[in-house]
Coordinates of C-alpha atoms (C1' of nucleotides) in Angstrom, one line a residue:
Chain B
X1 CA -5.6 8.0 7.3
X2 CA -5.0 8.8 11.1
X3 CA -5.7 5.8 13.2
X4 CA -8.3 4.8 15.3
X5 CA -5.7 4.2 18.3
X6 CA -4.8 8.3 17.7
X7 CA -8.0 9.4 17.8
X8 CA -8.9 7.0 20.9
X9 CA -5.4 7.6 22.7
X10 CA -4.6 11.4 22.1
X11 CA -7.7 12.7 21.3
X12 CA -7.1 16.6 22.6
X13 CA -4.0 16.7 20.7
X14 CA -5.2 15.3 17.5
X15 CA -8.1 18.1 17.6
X16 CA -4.9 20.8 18.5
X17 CA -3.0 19.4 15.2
X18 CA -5.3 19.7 13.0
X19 CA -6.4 22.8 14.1
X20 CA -2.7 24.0 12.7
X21 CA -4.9 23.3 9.5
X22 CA -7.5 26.0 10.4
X23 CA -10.0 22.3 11.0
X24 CA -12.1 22.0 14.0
X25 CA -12.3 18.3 14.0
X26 CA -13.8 18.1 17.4
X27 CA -16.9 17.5 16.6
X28 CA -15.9 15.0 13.4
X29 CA -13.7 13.2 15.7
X30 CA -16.5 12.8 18.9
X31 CA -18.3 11.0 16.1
X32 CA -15.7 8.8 15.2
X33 CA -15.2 7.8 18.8
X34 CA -18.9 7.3 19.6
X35 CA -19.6 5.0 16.5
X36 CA -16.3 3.3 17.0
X37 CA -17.6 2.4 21.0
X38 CA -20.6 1.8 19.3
X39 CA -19.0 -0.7 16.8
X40 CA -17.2 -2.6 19.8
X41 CA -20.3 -3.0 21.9
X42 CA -21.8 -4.5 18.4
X43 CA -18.6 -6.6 18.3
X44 CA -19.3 -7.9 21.7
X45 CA -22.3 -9.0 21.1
X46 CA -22.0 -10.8 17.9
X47 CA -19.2 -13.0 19.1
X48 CA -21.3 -14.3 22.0
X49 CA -23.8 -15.8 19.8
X50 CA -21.4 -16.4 17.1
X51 CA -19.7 -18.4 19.4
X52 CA -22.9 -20.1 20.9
X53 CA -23.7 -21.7 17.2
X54 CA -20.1 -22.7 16.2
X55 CA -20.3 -25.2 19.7
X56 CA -23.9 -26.1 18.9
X57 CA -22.6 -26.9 15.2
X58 CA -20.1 -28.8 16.2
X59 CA -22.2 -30.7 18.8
X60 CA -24.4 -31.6 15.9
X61 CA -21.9 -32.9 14.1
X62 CA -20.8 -35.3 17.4
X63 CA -24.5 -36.4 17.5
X64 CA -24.9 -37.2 14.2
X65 CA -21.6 -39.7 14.4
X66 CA -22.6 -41.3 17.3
X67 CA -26.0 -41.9 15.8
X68 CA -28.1 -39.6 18.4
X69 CA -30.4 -37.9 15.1
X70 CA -32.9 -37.4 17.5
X71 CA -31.1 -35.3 19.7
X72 CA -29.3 -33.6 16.9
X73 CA -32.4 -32.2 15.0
X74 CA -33.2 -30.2 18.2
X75 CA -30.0 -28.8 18.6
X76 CA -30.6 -27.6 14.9
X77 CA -33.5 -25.9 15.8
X78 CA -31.3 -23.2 18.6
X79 CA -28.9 -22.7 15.9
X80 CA -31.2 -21.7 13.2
X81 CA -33.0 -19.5 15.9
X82 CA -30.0 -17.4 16.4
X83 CA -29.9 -16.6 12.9
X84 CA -31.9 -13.5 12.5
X85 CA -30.3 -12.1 15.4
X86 CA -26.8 -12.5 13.6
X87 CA -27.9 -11.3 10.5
X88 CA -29.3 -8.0 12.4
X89 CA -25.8 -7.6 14.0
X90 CA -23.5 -8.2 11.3
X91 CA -25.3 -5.6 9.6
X92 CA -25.0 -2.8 11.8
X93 CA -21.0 -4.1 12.3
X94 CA -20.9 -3.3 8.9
X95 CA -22.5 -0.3 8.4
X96 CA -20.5 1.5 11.4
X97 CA -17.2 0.3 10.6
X98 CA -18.4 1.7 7.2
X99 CA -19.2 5.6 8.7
X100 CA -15.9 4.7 10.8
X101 CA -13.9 4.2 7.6
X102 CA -15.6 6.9 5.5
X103 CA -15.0 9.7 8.3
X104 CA -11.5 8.5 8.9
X105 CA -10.4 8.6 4.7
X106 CA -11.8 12.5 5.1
X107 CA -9.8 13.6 7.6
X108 CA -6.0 15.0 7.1
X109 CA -3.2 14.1 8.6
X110 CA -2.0 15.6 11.7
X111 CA 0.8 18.0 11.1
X112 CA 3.9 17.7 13.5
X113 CA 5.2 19.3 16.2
X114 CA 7.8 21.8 14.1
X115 CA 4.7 22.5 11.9
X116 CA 3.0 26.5 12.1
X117 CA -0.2 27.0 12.4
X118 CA -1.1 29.0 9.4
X119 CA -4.0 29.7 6.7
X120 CA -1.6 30.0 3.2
X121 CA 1.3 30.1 1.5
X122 CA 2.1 33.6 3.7
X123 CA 2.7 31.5 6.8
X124 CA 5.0 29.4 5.6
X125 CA 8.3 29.7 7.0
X126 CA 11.6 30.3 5.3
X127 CA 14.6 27.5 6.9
X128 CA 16.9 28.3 4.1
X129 CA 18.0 30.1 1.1
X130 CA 21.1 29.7 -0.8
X131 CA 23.5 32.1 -2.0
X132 CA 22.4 35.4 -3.6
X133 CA 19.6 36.5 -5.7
X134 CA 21.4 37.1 -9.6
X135 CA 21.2 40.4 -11.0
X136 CA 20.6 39.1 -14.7
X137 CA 21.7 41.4 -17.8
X138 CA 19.7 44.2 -19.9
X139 CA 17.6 42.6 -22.4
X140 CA 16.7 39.2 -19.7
X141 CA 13.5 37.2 -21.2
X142 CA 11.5 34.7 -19.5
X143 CA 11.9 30.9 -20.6
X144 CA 9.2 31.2 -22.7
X145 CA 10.7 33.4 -25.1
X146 CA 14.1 31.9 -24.8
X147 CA 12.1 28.9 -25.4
X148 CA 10.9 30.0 -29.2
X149 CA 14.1 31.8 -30.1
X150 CA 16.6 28.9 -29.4
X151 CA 13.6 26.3 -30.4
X152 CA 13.7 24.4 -27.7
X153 CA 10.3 24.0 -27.1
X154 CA 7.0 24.4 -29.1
X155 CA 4.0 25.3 -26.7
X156 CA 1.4 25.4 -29.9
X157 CA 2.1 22.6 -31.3
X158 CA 1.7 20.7 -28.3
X159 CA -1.8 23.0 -28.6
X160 CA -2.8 21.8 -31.8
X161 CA -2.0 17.8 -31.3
X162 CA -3.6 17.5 -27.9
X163 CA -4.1 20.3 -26.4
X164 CA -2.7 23.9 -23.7
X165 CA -0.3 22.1 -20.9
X166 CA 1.0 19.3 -23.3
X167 CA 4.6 20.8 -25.0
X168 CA 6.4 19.5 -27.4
X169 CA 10.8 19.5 -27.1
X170 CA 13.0 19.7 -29.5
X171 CA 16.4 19.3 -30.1
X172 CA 18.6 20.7 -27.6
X173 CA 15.2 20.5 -25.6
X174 CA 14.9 17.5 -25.8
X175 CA 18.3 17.0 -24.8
X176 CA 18.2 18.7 -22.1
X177 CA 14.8 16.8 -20.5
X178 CA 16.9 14.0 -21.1
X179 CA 20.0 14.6 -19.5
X180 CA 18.5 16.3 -16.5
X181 CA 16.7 12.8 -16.0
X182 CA 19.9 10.9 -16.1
X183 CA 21.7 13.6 -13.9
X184 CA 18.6 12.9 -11.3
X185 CA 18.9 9.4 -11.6
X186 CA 22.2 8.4 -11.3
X187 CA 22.6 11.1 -8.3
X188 CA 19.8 9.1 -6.5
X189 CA 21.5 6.2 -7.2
X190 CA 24.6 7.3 -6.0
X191 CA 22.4 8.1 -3.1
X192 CA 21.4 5.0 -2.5
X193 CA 18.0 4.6 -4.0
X194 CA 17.1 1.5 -6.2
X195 CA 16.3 2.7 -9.4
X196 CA 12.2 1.5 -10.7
X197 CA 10.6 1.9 -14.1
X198 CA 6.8 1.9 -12.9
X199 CA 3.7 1.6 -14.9
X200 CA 2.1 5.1 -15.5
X201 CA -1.3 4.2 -14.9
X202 CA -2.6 3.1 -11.2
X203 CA -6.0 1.4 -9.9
X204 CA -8.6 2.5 -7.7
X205 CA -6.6 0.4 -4.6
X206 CA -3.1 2.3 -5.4
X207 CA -5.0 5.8 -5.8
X208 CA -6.6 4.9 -2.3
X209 CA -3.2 3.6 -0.8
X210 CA -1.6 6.6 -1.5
X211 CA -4.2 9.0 -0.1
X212 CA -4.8 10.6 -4.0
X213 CA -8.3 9.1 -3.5
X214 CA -10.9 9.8 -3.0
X215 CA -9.9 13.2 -2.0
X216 CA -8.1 14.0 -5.3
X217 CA -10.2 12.3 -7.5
X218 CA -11.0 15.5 -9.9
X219 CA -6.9 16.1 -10.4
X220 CA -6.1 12.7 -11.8
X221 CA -7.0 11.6 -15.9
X222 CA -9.2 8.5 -15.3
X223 CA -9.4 6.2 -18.3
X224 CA -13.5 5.1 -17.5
X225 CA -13.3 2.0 -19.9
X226 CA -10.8 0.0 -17.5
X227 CA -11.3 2.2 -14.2
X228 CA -7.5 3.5 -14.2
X229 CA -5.9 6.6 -13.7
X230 CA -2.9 8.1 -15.1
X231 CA -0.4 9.0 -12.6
X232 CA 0.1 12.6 -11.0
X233 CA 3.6 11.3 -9.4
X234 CA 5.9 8.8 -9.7
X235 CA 5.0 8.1 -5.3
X236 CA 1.8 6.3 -6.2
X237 CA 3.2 3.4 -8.2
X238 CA 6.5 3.3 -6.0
X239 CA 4.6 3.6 -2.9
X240 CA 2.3 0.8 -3.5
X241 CA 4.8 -1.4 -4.2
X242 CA 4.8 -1.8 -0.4
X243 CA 1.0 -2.1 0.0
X244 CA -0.1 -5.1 2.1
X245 CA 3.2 -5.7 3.1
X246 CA 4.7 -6.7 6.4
X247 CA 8.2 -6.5 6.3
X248 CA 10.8 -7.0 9.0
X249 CA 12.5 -4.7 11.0
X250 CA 16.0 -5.2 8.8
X251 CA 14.4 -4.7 6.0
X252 CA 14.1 -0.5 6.6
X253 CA 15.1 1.8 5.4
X254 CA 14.1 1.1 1.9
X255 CA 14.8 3.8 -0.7
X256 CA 13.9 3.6 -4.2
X257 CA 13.4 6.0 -7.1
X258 CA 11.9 6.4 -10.4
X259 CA 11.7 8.2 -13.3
X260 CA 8.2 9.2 -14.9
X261 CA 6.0 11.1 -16.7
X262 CA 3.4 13.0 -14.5
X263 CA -0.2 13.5 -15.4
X264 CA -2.1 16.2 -14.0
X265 CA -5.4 17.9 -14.6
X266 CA -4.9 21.1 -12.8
X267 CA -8.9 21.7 -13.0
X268 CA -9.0 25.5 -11.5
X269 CA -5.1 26.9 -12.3
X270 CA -5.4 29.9 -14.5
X271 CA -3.7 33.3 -15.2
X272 CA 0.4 34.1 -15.5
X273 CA 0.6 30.7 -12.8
X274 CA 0.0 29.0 -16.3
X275 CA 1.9 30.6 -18.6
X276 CA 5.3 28.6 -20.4
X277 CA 6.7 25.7 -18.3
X278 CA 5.0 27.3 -15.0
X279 CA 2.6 24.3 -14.8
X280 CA 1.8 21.6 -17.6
X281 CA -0.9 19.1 -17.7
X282 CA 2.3 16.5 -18.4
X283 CA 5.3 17.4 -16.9
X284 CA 8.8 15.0 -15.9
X285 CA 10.2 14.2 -12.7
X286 CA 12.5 12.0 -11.1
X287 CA 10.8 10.8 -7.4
X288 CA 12.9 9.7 -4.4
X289 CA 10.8 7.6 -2.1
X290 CA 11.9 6.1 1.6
X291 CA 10.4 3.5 3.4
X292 CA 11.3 4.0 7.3
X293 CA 11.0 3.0 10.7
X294 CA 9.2 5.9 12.6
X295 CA 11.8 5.8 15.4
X296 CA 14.2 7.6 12.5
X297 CA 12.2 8.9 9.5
X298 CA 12.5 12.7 10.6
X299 CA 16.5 11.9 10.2
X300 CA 15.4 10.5 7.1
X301 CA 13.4 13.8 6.0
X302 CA 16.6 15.6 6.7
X303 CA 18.4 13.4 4.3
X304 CA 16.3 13.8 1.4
X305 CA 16.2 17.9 2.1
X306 CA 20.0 17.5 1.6
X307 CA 19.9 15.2 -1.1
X308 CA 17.4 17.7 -3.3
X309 CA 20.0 20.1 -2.1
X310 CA 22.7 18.8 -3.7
X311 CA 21.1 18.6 -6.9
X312 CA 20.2 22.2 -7.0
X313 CA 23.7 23.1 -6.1
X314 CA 25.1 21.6 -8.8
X315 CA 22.8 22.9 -11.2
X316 CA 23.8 26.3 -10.3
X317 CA 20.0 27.8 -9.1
X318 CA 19.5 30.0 -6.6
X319 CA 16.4 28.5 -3.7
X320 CA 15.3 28.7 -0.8
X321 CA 13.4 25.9 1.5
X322 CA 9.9 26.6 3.1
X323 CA 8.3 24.7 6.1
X324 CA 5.3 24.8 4.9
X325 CA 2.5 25.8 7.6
X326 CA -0.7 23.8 8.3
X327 CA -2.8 25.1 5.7
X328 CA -0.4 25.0 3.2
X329 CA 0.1 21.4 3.1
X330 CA -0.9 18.5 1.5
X331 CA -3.8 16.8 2.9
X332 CA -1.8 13.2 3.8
X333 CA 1.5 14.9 4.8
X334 CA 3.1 15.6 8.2
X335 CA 5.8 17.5 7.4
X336 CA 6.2 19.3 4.0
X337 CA 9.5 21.3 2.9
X338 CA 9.4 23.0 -0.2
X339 CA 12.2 23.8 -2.1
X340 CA 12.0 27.1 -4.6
X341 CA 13.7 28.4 -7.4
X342 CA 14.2 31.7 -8.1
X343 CA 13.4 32.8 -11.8
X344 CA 15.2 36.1 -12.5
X345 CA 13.2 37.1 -15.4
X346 CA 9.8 36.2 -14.0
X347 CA 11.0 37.8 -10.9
X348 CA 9.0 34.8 -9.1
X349 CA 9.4 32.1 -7.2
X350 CA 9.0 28.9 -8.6
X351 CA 8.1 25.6 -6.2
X352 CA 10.4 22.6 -7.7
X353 CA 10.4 20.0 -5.2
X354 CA 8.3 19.4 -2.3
X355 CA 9.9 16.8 0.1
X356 CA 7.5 15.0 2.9
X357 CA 6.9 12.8 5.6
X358 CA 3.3 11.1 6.1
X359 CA 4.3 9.2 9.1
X360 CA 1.8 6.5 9.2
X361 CA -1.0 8.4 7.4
X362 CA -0.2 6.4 4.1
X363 CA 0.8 3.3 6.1
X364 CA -2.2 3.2 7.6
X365 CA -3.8 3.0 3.8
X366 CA -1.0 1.1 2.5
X367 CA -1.3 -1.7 5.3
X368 CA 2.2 -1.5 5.3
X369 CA 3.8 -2.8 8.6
X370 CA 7.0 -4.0 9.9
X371 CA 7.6 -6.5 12.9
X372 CA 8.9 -4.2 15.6
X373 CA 9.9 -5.0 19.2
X374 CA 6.7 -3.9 20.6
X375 CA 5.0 -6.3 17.7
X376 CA 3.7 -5.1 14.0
X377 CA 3.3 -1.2 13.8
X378 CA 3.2 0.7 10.7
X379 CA 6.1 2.1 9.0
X380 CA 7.0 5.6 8.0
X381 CA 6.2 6.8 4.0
X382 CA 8.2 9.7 3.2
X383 CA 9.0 10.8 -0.6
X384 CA 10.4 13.9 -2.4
X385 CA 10.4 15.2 -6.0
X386 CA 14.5 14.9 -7.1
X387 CA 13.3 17.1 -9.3
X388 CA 10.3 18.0 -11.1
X389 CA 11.8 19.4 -14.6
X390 CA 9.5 22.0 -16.0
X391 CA 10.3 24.6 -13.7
X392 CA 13.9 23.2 -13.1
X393 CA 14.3 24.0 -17.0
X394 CA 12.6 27.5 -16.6
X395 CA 15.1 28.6 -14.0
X396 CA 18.1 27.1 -16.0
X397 CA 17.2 29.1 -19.4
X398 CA 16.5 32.2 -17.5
X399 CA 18.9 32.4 -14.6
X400 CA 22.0 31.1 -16.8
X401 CA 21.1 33.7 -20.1
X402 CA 23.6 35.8 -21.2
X403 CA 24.3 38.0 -24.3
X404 CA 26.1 34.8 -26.0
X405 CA 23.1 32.4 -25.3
X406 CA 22.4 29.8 -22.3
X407 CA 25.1 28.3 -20.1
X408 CA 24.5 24.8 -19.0
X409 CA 26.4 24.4 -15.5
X410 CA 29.7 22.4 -15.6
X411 CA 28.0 19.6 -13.0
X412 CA 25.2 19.0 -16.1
X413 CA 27.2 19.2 -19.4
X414 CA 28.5 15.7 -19.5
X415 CA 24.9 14.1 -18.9
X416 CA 23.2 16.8 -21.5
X417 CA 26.1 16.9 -23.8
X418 CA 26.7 20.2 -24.8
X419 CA 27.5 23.1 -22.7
X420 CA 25.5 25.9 -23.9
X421 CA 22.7 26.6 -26.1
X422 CA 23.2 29.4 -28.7
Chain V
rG1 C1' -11.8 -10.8 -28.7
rG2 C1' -12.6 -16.8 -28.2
rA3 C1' -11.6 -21.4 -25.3
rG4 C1' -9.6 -23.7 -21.0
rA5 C1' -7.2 -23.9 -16.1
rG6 C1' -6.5 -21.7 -11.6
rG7 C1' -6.4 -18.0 -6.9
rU8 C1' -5.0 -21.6 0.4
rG9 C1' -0.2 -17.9 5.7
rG10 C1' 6.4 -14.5 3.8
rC11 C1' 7.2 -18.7 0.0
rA12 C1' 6.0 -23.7 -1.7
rG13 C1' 2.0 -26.9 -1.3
rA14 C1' -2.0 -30.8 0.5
rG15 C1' -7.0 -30.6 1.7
rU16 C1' -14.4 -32.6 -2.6
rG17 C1' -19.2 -30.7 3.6
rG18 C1' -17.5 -31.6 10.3
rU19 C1' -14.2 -26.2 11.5
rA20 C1' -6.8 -25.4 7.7
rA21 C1' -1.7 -31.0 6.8
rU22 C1' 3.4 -30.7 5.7
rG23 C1' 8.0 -28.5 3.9
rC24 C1' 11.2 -24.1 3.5
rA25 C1' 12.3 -19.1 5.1
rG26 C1' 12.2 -15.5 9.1
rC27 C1' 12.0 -14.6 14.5
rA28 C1' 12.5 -16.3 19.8
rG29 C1' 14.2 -20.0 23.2
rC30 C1' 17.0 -24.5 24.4
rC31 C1' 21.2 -27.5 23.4
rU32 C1' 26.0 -28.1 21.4
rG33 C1' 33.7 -26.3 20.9
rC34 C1' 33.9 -25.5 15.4
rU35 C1' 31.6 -21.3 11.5
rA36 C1' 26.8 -25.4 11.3
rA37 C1' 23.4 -28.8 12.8
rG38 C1' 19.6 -30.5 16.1
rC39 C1' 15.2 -29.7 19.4
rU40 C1' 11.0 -26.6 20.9
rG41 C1' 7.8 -22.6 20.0
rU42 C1' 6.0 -19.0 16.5
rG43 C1' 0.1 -16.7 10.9
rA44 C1' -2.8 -11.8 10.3
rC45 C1' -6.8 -8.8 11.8
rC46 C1' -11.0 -7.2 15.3
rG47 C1' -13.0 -7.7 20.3
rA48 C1' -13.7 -9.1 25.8
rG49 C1' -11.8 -9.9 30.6
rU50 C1' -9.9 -11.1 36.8
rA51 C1' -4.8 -8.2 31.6
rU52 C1' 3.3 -9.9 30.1
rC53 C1' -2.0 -13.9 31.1
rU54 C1' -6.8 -16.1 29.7
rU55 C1' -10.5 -16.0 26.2
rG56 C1' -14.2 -15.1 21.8
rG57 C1' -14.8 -13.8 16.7
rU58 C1' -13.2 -13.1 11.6
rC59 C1' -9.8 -14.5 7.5
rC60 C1' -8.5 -20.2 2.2
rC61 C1' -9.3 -13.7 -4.2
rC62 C1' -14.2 -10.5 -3.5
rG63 C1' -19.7 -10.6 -2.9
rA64 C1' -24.2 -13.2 -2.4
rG65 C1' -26.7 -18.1 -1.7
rU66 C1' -27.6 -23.5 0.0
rU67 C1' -26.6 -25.9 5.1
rC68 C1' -27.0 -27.1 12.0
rG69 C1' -22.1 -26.6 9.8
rA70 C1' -18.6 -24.2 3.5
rA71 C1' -11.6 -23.6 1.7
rU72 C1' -14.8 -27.6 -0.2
rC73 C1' -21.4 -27.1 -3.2
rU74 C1' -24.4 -23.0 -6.3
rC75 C1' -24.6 -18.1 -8.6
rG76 C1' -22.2 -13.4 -9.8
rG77 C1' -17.7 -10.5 -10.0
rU78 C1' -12.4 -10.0 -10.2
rC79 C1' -7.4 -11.2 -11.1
rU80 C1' -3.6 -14.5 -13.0
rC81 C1' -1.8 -18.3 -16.2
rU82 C1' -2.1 -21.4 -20.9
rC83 C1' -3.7 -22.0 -26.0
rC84 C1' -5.9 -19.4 -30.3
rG85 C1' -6.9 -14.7 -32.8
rC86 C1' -5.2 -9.6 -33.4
rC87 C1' -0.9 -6.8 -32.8
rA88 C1' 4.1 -3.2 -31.1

RNA sequence: GGAGAGGUGGCAGAGUGGUAAUGCAGCAGCCUGCUAAGCUGUGACCGAGUAUCUUGGUCCCCGAGUUCGAAUCUCGGUCUCUCCGCCA
């Protein structure tokens, strides 16, 4: 969430961010302000008289010591008469830092300064595409019938045994899930990234941490019994590994990664966006995350762009890289860059990694600091998918189909094991 | 699932009603001709003011309660550990 030192600092140019959103938070963040002078006035005033019976307590206690009861039982009497006063102001302390925190968590981050203003995906703004767009041969198919005829993957059965978004792989499917994960892995590695196994389900404080609650509440699986949800991304686990942390200065950057499983309800997706590997309910993907300090973390951004770069490269895909406008991003990020593969046989594009920095808008969740120069701040969260596989795997099996069956790029075959599929 | 023990600063660890010892680490300063040691200082968060300083409050897992006063006593919750049971 945006900090209270933003909103009290920079007010006119938090209201101009967000308004990159299409959000007029003027209003929203007036409010915040005014219960937030509010809630230091309160403050104020509590302390006094807290402060007035913590000496009158400890007097007693002198008095009592020394043997003066007499003149302790009257102090007793001033301390127990401040009581109700206390009790009235600690309540309404609590009660605005409450509305303070409640509007704050419901508010999105502020988008940068490279960031367009911009209501949808239309606005977005192309930064790079590589190479051509493949002409593919008479008789292309779209992963999902390349899927059947090489049995790679079985959609129904993955129907019958729990239900529409939950495939099954086979075989050289399987494979091929398999060795992409290693290929992501040990590039990330090579990268520099320290290499986690997290748990795949997450707590309330991690969902909140991570800014998935309570905005996103309806997209995650929550298992009621022991309040836990299953995890959408591979950056809620690994970013909370840093929450209420404060780390030192020498510490950053830290870069980790992590393979998982992804878990998501996708309440409201519908039509051809649906159809084959286009979105699952349980999908793979291999996360980079980098802990920063915010006098570097755009550098950092750049870094990961290249790194997902890289990877697509060597698989042989042609993409291009989006900054995504205001309204297109995520609610917690500052910067967003999609990456997107073409599929020749859809004759789509296909979003396959989204790399971004949330500055201290997860940070400020997290309570993840570091000790600076100019004392504790909060440190820079960015992460990046390196890569999500469903679509990775659509865009191999359609772009790379020929007459004689699939080609698996030369940079892939020794981590899959094979190099085509006939 | 049953029984028991426990949760104190970055870490270790004392503290059974009077307002958080001590050690280690990190950081800063001082000192010192030998790769180091010694000495001194240094917790986090939220406020106020005459604002590189002064000062108040909160924080001993969380929440209530008792009390002039709670890390300490009471109740509820939560998490961890040990043993037993079940089990990959």
């Amino acid at each position: 969430m945006l900090t209270l030192s933003a909103l009290r600092e920079q007010r006119d140019a938090v209201i101009a961010a967000l308004a990159k959103r299409g959000l007029d938070a003027a209003e929203t963040i007036d409010g915040i302000l005014a219960a937030d002078a509010e809630r230091r006035a309160t403050q104020t005033r509590l302390d006094g008289l807290l402060a007035e019976s913590n000496a009158a307590s400890r007097k007693i206690g002198e008095l009592m010591r020394s043997g003066q009861r007499e003149e302790a039982e009257a102090m007793k009497a001033t301390v127990s008469g401040n009581k109700a006063l206390e009790k009235e102001l600690k309540d309404q302390l609590a009660a605005l830092e409450g509305s303070v925190h409640e509007a704050l968590c419901h508010l999105p981050n502020t988008p940068c300064d490279l960031v367009a203003a911009g209501k949808s995906a239309e606005d977005n703004v192309e930064v790079f595409r590589s190479g051509g767009v493949p002409t593919l041969a008479e008789g292309a198919v779209p992963h999902w019938d390349l899927a059947s005829k090489y049995d790679l993957i079985d959609f129904d059965l993955g129907a019958k045994v729990t239900g529409a978004g939950f495939p099954f792989y086979k075989g050289k499917g399987a494979k091929l899930q398999r060795g992409l994960i290693r290929f992501f892995l040990e590039r990330a590695e090579e990268a520099g990234y320290l290499e986690y196994i997290p748990p795949h389900m997450i707590n309330e404080e991690s969902g909140f941490g991570t800014g998935q609650l309570p905005d996103k509440e309806g997209q995650m699986y929550h298992m009621q019994d022991d309040n836990l949800f299953m995890i959408p991304t591979a950056e809620v686990p690994l970013t909370n590994i840093y929450r209420d942390t404060l780390l030192n200065a020498a510490d950053l950057p830290i870069k980790l990664c992590g393979y998982t499983p992804c878990f998501r309800r996708e309440a409201g997706s519908y039509g051809k966006d649906v159809r084959g590997l286009n979105r699952l309910h349980q999908f793979d993907k291999v996360e980079i995350v980098q802990i920063a300090d915010p006098a570097t973390s755009y550098a950092k951004l750049d870094e990961m762009v290249d790194h997902v770069k890289g990877l697509l490269d060597t698989l042989e895909l042609p993409y291009r890289i989006l900054r995504l406008c205001g309204g297109d991003m995520g609610f917690t990020s500052a910067m967003t860059y999609d990456f997107e593969v073409w599929s020749a046989a859809q004759e789509r594009w296909l979003e396959v990694s989204s790399v971004s920095n949330f500055e201290t808008y997860q940070a400020n969740r997290l309570k993840c600091r570091f000790r600076g120069e100019n004392g504790n701040e909060l440190v820079h969260t960015l992460n990046g998918s390196a890569l999500a596989l469903p679509r990775i795997v659509a865009a191999l099996l359609e772009n790379h189909q020929g007459p004689d069956g699939i080609r698996i790029p030369e940079g892939l075959q020794a981590y899959v094991g094979f190099t085509s599929i006939h």
